[in-house]
CSV table of C-alpha atoms in Angstrom, one decimal:
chain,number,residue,atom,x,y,z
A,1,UNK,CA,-65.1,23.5,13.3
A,2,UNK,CA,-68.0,21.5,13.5
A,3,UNK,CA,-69.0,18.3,10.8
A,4,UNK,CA,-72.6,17.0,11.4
A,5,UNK,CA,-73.5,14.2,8.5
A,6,UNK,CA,-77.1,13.7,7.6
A,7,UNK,CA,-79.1,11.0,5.7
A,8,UNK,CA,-82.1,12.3,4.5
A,9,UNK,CA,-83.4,16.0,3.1
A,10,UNK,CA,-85.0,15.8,6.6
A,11,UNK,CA,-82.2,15.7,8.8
A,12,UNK,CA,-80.9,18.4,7.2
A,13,UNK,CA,-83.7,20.8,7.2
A,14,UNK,CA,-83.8,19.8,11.0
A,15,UNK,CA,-80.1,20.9,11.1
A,16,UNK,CA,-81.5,24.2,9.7
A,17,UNK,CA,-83.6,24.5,12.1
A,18,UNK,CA,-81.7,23.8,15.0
A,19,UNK,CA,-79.7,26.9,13.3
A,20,UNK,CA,-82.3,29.1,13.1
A,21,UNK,CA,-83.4,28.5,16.6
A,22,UNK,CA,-80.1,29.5,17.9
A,23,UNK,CA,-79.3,32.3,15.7
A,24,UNK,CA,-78.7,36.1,17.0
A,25,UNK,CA,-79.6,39.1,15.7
A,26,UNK,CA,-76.2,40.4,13.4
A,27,UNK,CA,-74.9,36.9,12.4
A,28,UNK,CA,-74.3,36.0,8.8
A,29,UNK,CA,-74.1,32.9,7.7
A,30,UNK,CA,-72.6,31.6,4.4
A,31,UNK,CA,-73.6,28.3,2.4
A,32,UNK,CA,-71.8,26.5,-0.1
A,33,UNK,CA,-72.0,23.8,-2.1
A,34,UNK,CA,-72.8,22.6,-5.8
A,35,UNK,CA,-76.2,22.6,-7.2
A,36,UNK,CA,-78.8,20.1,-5.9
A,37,UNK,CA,-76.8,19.5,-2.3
A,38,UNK,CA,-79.1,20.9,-0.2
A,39,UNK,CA,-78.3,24.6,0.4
A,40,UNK,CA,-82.4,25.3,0.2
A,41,UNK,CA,-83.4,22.4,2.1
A,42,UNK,CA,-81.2,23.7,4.9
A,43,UNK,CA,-82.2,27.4,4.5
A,44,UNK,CA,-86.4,26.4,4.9
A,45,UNK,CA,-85.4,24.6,7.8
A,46,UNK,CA,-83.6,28.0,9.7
A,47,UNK,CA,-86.2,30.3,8.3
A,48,UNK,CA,-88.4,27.5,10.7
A,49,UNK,CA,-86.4,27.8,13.1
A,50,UNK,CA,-87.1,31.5,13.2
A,51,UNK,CA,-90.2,30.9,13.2
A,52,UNK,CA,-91.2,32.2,9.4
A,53,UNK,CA,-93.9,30.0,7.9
A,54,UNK,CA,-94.0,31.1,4.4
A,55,UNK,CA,-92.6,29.2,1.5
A,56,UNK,CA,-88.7,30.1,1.6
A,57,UNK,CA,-87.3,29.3,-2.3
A,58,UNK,CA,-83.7,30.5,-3.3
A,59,UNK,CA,-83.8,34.7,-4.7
A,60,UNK,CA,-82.2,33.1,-7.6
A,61,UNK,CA,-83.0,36.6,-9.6
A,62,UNK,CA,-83.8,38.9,-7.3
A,63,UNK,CA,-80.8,38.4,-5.1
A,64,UNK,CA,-81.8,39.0,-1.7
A,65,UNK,CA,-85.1,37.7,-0.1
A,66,UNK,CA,-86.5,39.6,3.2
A,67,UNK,CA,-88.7,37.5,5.6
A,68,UNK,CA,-89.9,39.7,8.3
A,69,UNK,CA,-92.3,37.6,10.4
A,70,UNK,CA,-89.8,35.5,11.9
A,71,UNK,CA,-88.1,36.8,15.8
A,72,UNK,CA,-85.1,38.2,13.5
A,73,UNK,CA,-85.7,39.2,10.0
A,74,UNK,CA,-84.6,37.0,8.0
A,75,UNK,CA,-82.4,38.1,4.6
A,76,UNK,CA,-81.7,35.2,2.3
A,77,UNK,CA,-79.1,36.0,-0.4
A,78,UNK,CA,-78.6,33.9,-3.3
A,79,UNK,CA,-75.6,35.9,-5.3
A,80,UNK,CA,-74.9,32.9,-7.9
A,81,UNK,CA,-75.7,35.4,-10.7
A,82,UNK,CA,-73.9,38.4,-10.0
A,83,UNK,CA,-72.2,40.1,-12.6
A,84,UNK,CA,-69.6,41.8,-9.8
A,85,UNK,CA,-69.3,43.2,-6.4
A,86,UNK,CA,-70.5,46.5,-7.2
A,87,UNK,CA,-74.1,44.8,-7.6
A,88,UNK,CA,-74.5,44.1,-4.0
A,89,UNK,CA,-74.1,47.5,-3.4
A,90,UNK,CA,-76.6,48.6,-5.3
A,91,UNK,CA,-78.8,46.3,-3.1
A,92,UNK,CA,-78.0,48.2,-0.1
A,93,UNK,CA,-75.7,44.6,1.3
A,94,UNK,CA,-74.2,46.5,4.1
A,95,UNK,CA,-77.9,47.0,5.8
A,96,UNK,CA,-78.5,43.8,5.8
A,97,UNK,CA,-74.8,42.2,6.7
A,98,UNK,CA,-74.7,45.1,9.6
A,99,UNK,CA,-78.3,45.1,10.2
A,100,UNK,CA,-80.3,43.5,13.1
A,101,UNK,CA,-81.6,40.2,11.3
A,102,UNK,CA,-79.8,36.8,10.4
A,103,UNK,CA,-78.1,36.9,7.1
A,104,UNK,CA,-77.3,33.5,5.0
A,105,UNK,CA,-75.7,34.2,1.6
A,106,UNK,CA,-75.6,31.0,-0.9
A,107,UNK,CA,-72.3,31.3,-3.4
A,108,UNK,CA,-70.6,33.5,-1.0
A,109,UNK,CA,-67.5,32.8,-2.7
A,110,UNK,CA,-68.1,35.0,-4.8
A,111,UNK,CA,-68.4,37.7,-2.8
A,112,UNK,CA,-65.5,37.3,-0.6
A,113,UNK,CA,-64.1,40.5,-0.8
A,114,UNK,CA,-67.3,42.0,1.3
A,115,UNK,CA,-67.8,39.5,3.8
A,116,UNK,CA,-67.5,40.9,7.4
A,117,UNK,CA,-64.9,40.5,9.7
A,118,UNK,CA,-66.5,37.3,11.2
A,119,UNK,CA,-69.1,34.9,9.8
A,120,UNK,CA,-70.0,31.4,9.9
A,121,UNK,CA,-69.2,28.8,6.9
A,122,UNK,CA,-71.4,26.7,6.4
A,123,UNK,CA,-70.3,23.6,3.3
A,124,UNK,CA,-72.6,20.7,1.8
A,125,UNK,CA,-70.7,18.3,0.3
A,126,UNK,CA,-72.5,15.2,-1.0
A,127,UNK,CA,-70.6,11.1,-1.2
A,128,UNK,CA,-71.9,9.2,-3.3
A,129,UNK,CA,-70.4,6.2,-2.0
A,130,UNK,CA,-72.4,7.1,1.4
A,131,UNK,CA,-75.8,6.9,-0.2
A,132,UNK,CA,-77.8,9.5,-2.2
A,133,UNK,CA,-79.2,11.6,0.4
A,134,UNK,CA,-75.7,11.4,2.8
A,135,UNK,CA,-74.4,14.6,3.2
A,136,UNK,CA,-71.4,16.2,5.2
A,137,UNK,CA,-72.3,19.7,6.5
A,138,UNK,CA,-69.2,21.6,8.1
A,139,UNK,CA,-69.9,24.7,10.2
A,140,UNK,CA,-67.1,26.8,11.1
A,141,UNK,CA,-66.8,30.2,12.5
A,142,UNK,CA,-64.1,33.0,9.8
């Protein structure tokens, strides 16, 4: 497990990109954290680490997001507003979990049950009592 703490929307989109930089081809990443902590910030700053220079903004209703021009594809998943599981299949999930590009999924707690065998966690959490922009980002591999 690894806890990084950063200051500003800046050092965590660096974080991202520090991410994206060294990601593989077949990783999927998960991101949690409540609303307004940062989960897009860090996922611009991976898609620039891959290298993808178009606006990134969370699939809110359109679930998954493909970015192609990065050195992996890209597949952002934002699964807040799923209904149930059986949704993801009817996106075709397993393509993209199994598939050759880097997967990050926000609210992946809610889709648990699907997740592969091993994946990386990544949590936001903000303290108040640190600042406004503090927050404590902890990476670990499930």
């Amino acid at each position: 497990m690894k806890i990084i703490e950063t200051h500003s929307a800046g050092e965590t989109f660096e974080l991202g990109r520090q991410i994206g930089q060294q990601a593989a081809a077949g990783e999927v990443y998960t991101l949690t954290g409540d609303l307004g902590v940062g989960k897009t910030v860090l996922t611009q700053g991976v898609a620039a680490g891959l290298g993808i220079d178009e606006p990134v903004c969370s699939p809110t209703f359109t679930i998954v997001q493909v970015y192609e021009e990065g050195r992996l594809p890209f597949y952002h998943f934002d699964v807040y507003r799923i209904g149930d599981v059986e949704e993801m299949d009817e996106i075709g999930y397993e393509d993209y979990f199994y598939g050759d590009g880097l997967c990050l999924i926000e609210w992946a707690n809610l889709i648990e049950e699907i997740l592969p065998e091993t994946y990386r966690r990544i949590t936001i959490e903000k303290d108040l009592e640190k600042g406004f922009d503090y927050r404590r980002i902890t990476i670990e591999t499930c």
